[in-house]
C-alpha atoms as a printed R data frame, in Angstrom:
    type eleno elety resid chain resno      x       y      z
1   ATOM     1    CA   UNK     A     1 35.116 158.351 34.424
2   ATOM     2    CA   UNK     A     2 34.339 154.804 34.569
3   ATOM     3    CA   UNK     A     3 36.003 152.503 37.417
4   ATOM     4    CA   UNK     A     4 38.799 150.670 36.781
5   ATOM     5    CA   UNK     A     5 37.739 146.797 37.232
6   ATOM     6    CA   UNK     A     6 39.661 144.640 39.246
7   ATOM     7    CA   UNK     A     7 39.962 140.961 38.499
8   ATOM     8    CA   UNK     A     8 39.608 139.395 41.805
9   ATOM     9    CA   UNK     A     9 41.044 135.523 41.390
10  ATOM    10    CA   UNK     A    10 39.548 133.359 44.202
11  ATOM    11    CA   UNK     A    11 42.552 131.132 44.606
12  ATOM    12    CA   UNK     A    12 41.493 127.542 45.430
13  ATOM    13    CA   UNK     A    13 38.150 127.053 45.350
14  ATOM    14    CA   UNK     A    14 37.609 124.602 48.657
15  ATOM    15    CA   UNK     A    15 39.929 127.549 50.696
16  ATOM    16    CA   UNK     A    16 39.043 130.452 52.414
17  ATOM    17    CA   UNK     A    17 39.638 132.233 48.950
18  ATOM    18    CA   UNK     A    18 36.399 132.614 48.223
19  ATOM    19    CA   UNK     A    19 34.803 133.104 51.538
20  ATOM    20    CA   UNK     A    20 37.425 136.636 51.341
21  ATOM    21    CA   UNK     A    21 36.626 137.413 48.782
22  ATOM    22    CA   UNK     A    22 32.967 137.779 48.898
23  ATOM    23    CA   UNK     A    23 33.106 139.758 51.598
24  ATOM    24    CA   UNK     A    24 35.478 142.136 50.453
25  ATOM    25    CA   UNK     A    25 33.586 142.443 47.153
26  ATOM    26    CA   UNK     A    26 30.257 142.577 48.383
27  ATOM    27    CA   UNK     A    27 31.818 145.962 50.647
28  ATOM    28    CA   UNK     A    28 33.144 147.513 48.245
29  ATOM    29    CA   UNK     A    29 30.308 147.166 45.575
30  ATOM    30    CA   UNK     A    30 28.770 150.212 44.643
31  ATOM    31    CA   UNK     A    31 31.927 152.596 45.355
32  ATOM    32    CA   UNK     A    32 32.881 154.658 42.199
33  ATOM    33    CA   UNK     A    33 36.667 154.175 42.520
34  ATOM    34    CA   UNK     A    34 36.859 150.282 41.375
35  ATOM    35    CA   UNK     A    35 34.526 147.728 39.978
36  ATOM    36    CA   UNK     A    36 35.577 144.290 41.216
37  ATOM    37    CA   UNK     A    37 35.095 141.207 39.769
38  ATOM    38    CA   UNK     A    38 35.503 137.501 41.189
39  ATOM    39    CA   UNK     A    39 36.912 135.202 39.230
40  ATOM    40    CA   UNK     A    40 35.786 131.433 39.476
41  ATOM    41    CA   UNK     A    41 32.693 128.986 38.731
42  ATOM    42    CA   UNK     A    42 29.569 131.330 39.625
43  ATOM    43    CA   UNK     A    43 28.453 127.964 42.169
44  ATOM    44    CA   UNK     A    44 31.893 128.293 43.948
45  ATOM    45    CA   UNK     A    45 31.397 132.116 44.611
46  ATOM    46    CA   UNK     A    46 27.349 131.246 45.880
47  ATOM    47    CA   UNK     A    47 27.967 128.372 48.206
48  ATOM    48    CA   UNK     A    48 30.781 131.209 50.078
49  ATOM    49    CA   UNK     A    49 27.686 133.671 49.727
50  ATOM    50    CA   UNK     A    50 25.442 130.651 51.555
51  ATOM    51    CA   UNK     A    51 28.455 130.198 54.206
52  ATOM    52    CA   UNK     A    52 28.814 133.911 55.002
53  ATOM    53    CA   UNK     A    53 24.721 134.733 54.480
54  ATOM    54    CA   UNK     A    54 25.581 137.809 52.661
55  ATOM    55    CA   UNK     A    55 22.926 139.155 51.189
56  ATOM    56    CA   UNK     A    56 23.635 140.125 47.896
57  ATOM    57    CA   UNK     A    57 22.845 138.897 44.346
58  ATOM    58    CA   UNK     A    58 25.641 137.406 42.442
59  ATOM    59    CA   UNK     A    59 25.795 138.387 38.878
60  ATOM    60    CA   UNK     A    60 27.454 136.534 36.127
61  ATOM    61    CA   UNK     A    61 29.272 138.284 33.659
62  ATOM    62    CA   UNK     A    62 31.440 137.818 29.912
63  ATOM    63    CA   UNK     A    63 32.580 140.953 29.220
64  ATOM    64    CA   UNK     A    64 34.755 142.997 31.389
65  ATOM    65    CA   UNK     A    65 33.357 145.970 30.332
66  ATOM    66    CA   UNK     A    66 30.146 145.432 32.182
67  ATOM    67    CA   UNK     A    67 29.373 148.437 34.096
68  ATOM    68    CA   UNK     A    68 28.674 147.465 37.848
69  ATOM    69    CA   UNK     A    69 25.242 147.268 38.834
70  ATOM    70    CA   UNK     A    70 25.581 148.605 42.478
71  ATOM    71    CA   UNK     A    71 25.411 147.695 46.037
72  ATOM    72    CA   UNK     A    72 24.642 144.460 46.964
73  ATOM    73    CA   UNK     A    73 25.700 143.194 43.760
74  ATOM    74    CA   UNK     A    74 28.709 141.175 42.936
75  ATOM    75    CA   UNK     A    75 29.949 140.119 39.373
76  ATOM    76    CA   UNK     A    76 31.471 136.911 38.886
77  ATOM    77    CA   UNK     A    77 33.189 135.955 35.704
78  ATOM    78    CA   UNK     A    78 31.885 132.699 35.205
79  ATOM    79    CA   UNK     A    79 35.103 130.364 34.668
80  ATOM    80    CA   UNK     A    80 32.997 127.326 33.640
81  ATOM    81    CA   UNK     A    81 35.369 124.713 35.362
82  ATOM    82    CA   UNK     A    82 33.900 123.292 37.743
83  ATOM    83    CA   UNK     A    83 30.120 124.244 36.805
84  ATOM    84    CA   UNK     A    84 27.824 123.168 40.183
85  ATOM    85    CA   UNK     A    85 30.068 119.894 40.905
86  ATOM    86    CA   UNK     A    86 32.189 121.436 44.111
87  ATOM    87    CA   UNK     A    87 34.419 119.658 45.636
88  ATOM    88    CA   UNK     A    88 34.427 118.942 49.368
89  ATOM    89    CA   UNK     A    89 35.459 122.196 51.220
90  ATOM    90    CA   UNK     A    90 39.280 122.064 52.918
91  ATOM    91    CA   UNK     A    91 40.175 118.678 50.963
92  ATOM    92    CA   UNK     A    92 43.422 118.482 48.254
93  ATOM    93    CA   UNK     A    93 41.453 118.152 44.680
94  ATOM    94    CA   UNK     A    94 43.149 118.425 41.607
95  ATOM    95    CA   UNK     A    95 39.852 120.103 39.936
96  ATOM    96    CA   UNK     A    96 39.916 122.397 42.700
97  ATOM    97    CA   UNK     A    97 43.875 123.218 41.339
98  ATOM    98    CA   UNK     A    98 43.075 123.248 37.462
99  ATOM    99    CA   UNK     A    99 40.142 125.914 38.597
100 ATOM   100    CA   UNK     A   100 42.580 128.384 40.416
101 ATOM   101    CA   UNK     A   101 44.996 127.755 37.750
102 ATOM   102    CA   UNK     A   102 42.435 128.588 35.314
103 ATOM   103    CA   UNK     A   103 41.662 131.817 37.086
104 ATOM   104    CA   UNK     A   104 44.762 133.031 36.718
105 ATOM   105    CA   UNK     A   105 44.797 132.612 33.224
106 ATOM   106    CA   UNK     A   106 41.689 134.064 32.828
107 ATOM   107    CA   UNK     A   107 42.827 137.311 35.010
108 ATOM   108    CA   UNK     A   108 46.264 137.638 33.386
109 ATOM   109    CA   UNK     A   109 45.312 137.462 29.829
110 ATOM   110    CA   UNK     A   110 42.772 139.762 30.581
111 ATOM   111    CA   UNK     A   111 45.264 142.469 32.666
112 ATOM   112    CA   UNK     A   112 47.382 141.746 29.633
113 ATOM   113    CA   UNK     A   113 44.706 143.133 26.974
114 ATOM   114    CA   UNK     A   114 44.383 146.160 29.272
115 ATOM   115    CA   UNK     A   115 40.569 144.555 29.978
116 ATOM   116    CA   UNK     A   116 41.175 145.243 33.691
117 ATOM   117    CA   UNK     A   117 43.539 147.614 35.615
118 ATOM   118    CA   UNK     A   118 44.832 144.587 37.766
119 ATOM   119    CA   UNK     A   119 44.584 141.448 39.512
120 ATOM   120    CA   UNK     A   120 44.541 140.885 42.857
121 ATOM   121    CA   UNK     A   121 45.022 136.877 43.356
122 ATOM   122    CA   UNK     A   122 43.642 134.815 46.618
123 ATOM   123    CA   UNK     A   123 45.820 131.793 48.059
124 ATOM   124    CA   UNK     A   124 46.102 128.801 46.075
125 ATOM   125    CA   UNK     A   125 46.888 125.212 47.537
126 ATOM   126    CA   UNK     A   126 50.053 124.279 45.700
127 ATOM   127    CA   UNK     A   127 49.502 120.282 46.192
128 ATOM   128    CA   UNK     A   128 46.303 121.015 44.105
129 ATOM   129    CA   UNK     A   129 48.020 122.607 41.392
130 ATOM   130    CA   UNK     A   130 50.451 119.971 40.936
131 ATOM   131    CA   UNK     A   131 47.600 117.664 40.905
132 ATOM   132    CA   UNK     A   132 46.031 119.462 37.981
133 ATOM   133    CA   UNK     A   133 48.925 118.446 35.847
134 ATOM   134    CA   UNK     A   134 50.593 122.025 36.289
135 ATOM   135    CA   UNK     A   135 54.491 122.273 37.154
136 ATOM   136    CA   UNK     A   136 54.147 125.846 38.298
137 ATOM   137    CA   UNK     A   137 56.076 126.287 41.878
138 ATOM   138    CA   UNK     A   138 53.639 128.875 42.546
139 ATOM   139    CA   UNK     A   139 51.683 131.684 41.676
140 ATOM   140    CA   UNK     A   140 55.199 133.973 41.038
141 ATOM   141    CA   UNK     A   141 56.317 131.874 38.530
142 ATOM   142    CA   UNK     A   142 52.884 131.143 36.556
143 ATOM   143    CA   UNK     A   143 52.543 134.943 36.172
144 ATOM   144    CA   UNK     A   144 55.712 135.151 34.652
145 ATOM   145    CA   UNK     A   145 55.387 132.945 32.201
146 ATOM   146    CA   UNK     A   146 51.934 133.763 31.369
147 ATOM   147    CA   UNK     A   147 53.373 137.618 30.895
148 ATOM   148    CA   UNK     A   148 56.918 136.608 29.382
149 ATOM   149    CA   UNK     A   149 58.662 137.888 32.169
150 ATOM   150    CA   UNK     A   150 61.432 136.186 33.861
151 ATOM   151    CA   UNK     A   151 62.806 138.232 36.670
152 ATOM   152    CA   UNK     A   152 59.866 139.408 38.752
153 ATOM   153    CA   UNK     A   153 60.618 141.135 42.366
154 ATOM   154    CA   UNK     A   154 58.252 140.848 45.625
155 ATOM   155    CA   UNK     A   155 57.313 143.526 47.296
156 ATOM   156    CA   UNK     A   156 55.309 144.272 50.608
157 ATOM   157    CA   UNK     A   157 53.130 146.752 51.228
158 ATOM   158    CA   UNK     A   158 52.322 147.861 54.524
159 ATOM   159    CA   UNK     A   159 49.764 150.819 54.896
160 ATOM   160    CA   UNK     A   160 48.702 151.037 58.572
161 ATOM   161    CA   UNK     A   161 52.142 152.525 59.372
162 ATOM   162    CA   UNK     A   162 52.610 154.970 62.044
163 ATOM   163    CA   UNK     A   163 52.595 157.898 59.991
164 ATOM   164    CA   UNK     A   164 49.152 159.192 58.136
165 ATOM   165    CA   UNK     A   165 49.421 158.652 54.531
166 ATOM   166    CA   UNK     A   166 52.380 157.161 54.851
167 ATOM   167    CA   UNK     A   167 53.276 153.283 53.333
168 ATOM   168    CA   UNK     A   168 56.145 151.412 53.727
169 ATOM   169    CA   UNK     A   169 57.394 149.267 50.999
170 ATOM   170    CA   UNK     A   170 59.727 146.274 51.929
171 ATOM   171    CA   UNK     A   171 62.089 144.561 48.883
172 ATOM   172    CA   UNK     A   172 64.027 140.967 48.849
173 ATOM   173    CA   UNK     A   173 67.427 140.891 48.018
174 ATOM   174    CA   UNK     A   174 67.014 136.962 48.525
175 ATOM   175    CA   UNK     A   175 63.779 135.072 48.794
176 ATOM   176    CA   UNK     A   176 63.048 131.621 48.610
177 ATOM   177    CA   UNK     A   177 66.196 129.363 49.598
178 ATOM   178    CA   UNK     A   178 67.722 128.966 52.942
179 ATOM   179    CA   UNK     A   179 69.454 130.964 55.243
180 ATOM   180    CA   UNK     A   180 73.044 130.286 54.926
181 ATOM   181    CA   UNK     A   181 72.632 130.268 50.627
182 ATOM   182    CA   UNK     A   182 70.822 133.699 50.981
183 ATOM   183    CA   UNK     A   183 74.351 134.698 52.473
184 ATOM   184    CA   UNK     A   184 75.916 133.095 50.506
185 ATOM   185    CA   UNK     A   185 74.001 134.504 47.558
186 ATOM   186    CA   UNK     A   186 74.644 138.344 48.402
187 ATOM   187    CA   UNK     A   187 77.577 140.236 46.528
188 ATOM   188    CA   UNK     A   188 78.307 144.127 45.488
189 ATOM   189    CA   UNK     A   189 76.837 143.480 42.304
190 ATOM   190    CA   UNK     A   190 73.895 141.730 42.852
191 ATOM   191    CA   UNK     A   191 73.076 143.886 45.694
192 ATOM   192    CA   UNK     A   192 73.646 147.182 43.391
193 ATOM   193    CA   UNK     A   193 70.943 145.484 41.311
194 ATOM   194    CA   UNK     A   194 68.204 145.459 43.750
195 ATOM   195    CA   UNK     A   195 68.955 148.731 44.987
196 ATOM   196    CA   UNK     A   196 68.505 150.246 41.903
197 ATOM   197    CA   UNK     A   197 65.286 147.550 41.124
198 ATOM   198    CA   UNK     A   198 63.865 148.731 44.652
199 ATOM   199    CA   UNK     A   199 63.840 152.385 44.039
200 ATOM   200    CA   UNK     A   200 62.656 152.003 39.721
201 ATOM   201    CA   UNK     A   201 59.414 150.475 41.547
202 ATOM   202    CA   UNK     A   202 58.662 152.593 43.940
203 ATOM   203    CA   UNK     A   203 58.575 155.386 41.094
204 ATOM   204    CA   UNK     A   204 56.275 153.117 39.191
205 ATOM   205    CA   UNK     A   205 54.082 152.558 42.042
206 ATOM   206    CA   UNK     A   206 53.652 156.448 42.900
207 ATOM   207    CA   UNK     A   207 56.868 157.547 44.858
208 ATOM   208    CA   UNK     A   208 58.181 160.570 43.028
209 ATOM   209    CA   UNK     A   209 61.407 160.909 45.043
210 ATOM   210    CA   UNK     A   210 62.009 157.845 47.072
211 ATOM   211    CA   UNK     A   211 63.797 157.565 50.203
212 ATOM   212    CA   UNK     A   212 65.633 153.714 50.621
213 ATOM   213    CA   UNK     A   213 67.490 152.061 52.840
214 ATOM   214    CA   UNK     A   214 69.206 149.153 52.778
215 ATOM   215    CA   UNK     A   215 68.788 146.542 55.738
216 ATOM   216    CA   UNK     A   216 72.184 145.353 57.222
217 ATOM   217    CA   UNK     A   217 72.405 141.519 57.691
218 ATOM   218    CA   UNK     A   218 74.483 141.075 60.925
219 ATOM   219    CA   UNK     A   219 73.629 142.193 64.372
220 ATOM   220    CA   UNK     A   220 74.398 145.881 65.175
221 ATOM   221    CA   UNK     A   221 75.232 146.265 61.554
222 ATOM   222    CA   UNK     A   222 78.265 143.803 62.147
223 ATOM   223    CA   UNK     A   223 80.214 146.119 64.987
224 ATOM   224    CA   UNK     A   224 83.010 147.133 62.029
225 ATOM   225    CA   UNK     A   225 83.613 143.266 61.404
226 ATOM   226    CA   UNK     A   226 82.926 141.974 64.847
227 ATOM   227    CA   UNK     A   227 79.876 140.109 64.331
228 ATOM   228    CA   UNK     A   228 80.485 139.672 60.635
229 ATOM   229    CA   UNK     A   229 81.986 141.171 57.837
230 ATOM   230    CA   UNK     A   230 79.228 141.658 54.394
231 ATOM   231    CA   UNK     A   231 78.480 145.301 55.233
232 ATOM   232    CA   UNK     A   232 82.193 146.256 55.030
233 ATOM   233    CA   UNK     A   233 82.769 143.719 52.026
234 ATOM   234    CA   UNK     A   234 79.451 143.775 49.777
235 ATOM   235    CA   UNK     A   235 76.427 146.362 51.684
236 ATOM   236    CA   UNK     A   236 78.358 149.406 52.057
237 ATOM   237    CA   UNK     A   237 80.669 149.100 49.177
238 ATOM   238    CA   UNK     A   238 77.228 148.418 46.912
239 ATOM   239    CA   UNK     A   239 75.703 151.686 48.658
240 ATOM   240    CA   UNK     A   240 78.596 153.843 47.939
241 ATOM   241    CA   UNK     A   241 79.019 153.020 44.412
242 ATOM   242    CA   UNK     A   242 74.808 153.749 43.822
243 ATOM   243    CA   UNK     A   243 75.186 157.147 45.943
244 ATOM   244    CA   UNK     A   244 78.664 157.894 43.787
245 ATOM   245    CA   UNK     A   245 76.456 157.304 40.158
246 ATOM   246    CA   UNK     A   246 74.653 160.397 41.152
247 ATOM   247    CA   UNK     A   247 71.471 158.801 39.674
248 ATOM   248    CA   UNK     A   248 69.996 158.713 43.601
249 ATOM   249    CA   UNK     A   249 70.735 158.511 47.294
250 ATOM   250    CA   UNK     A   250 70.072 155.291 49.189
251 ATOM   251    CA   UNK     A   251 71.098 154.726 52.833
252 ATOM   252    CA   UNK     A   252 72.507 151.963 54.728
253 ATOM   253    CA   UNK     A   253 73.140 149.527 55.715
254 ATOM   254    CA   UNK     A   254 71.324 150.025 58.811
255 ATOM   255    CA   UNK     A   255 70.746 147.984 61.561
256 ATOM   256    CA   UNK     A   256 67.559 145.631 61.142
257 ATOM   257    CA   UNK     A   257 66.746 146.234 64.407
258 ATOM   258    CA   UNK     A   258 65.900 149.772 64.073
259 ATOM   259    CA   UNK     A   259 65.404 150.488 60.150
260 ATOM   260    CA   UNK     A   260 62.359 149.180 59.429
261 ATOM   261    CA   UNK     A   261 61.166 151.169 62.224
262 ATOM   262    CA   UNK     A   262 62.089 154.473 60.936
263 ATOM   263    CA   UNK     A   263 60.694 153.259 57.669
264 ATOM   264    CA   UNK     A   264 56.904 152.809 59.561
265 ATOM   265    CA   UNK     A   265 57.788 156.263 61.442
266 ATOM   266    CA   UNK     A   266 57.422 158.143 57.845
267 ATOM   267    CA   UNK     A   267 62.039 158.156 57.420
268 ATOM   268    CA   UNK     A   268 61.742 155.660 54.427
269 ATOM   269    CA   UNK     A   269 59.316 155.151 52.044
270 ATOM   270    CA   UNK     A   270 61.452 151.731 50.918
271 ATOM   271    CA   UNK     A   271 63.680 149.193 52.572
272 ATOM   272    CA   UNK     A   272 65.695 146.506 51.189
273 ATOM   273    CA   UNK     A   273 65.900 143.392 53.257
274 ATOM   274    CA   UNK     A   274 68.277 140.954 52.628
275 ATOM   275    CA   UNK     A   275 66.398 137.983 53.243
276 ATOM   276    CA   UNK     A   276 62.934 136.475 53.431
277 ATOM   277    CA   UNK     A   277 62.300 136.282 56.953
278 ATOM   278    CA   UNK     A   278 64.231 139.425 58.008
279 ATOM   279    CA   UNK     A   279 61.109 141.622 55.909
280 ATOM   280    CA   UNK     A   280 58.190 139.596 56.554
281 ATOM   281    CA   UNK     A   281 58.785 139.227 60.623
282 ATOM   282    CA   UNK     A   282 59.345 142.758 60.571
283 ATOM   283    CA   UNK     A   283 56.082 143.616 58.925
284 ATOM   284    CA   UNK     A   284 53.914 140.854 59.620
285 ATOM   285    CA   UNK     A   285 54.275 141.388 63.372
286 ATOM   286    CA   UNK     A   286 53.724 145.203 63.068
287 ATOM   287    CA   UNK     A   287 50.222 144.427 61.034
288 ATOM   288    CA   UNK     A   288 49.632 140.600 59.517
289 ATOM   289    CA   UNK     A   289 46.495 141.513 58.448
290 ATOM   290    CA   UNK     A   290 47.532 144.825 56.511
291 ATOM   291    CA   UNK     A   291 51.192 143.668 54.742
292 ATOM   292    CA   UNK     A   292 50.143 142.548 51.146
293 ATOM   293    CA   UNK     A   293 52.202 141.413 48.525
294 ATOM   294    CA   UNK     A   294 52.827 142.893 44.916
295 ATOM   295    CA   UNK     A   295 54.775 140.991 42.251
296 ATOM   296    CA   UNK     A   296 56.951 143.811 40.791
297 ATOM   297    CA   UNK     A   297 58.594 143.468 37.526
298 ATOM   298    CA   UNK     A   298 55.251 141.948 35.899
299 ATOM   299    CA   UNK     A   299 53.714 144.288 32.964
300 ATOM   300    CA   UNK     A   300 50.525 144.223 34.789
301 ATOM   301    CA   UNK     A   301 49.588 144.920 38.358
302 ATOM   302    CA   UNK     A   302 48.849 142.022 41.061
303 ATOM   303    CA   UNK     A   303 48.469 142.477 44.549
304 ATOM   304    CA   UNK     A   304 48.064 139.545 46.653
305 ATOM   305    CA   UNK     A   305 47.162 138.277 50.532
306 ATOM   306    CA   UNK     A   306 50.520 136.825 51.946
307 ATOM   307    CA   UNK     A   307 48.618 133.710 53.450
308 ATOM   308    CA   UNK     A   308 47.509 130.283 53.138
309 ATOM   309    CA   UNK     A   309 44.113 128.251 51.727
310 ATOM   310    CA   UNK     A   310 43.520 127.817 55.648
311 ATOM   311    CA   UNK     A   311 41.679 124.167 55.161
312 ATOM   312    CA   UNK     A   312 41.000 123.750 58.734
313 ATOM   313    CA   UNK     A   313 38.634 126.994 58.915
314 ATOM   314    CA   UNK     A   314 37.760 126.614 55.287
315 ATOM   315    CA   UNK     A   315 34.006 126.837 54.533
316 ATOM   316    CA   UNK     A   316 33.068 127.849 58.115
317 ATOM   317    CA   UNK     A   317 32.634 131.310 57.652
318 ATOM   318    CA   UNK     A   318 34.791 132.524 59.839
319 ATOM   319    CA   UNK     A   319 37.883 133.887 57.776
320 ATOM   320    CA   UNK     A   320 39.538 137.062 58.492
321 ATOM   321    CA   UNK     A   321 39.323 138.643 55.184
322 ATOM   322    CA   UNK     A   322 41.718 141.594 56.430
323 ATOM   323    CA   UNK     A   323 44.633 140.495 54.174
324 ATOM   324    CA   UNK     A   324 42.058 140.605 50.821
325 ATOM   325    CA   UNK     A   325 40.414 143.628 51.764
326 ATOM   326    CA   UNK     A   326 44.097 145.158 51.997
327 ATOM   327    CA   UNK     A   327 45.191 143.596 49.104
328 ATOM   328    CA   UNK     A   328 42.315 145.167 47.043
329 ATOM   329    CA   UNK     A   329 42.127 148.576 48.647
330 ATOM   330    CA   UNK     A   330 46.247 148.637 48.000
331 ATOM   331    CA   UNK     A   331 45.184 147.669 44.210
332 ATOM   332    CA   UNK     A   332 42.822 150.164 43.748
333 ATOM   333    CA   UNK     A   333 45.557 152.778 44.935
334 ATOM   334    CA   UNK     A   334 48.117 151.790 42.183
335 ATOM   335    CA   UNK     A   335 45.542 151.248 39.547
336 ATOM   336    CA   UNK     A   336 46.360 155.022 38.192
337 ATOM   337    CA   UNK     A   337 50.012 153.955 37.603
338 ATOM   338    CA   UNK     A   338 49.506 150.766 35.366
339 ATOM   339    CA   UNK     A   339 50.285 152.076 32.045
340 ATOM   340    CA   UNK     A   340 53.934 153.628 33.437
341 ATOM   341    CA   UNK     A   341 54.228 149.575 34.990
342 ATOM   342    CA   UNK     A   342 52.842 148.361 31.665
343 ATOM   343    CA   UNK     A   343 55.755 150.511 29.480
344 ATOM   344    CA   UNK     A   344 58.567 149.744 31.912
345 ATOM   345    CA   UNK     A   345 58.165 146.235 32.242
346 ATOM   346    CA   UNK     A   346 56.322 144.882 28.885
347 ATOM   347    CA   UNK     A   347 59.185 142.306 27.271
348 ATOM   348    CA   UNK     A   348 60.231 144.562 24.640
């Protein structure tokens, strides 16, 4: 069987991207269960090889079918943006943004062909990306257009759980706006909607019979209206109605305090938070350096680090790659299930 390649997009070239993931690739090469490819200029991916002094040989590559050549070897996809004039390491350059943007392009189109079984996508400096001319908000919404999708889910993966074998996946209700409009935001419907969006992916993504919960929003769970009233008014009414379809069980809403606990103790394979911060404290302080990021709802796969370019450290050879090498283990793991999240989410 040959190994499913991987599309490995470096993110912005003068960030830590590349430094990652060179080290990831160069530790994986040679494993028959993936073939990973960077994807950026070929003299972006060997100055990070200079930084780290890895010793491997960098091979550039056109076709994606290229079988890998081994250990010690990793493939680049030459982009041809940038060529051998780098920018200065950890400074805002709008080539450095129309490279990253480029390897996205380059990545999707090529998921989207069925070239590779996924992407797994660095960090990308968003200042440089506007400076290339590009009006993306971030790498969410460039995938979606580049896919023709235009409701895309995150979720979090978190593998070093407490349980063997056992991953938690963490879904947003709400993501990106403040507080009081994520409250604002929540109603029976909407929340009925990402229940039944939560458990669809975790069936796409391997979980045969899921078990979620939905995260209350208030303290305790809201004491019966005490400390505030949306899990009498929208959680619990939303709940019911999914548990009355008969379609599946979800539980909840349960305390935040204590649910994504019993999700890392092997209770729930899935939780629903209702905002932003309530999933990624949770996870991030449990394991920062295992909770990755996969954009759901896309007809390809992409798993991605949850973290910044990192400037400061950038080019110094001293950046954790623990997020990439998660990211790209956790890709390797749903690359059997692509062509079920190819047919379910394709724009028909």
């Amino acid at each position: 069987m040959t190994a499913p390649a991987l599309a490995v997009t470096v993110g912005d070239p003068v960030g830590i991207g590349p430094e990652i993931t060179a080290t990831v690739l160069a530790e994986f090469a040679g494993r028959d269960d993936q073939h990973g490819i960077a994807v950026a200029d070929l003299a972006v991916m060997r100055r990070a090889v200079d930084v780290l002094g890895l010793d491997v040989e960098l091979r550039a590559i056109s076709d994606w079918s290229t079988p890998s050549a081994g250990e010690g070897v990793i493939d680049v996809f030459d982009i041809g943006v940038l060529d051998d004039d780098l920018p200065e390491w950890g400074v805002v350059d709008a080539r450095a943004g129309r490279a990253s943007v480029a390897a996205i392009e380059i990545a999707t189109e090529a998921a989207m062909a069925q070239q590779v079984a996924g992407i797994v996508t660095g960090p990308i400096n968003k200042e440089a990306v506007w400076k290339s001319g590009s009006q993306h908000l971030g790498h969410t919404e460039m995938l979606g257009e580049l896919t023709g999708v235009t409701k895309q889910d995150t979720m979090f993966v978190v593998e070093n759980t407490k349980v063997p074998d056992h991953k938690l996946q963490i879904f947003f209700a709400t993501r990106h706006m403040s507080l009081r409009k994520a409250i604002d935001a929540l109603t029976v419907e909407t929340q009925i909607d990402s229940i039944e969006r939560a458990h669809r992916a975790l069936q796409l993504y391997g979980v045969s019979s899921p078990r979620l919960a939905v995260a209350a929003l208030n303290p305790h769970g809201g004491e019966n209206g005490a400390f505030g009233d949306e899990e009498i008014e929208i959680l619990r009414p939303a709940v019911e109605k999914v548990n009355a379809s008969g379609a599946f069980e979800v539980a909840g809403p349960i305390p935040a305090d204590s649910v994504f606990h019993q999700g890392l103790t092997g209770r729930f394979d899935g939780i629903l938070s209702q905002y932003h911060d309530q999933g990624h404290i949770a996870s991030k302080t449990f394991d920062f350096d295992g909770t990755i990021s996969v954009t759901v709802g896309l007809p390809i796969l992409r798993t991605s680090v949850d973290h910044g370019t990192a400037f400061d450290i950038a080019g110094q050879g001293i950046a954790d790659a623990g997020t990439m090498r998660s990211a790209y283990r956790a890709a390797i793991g749903y690359a059997p299930f692509v062509d079920g999240i190819r047919a379910e989410y394709l724009p028909k």
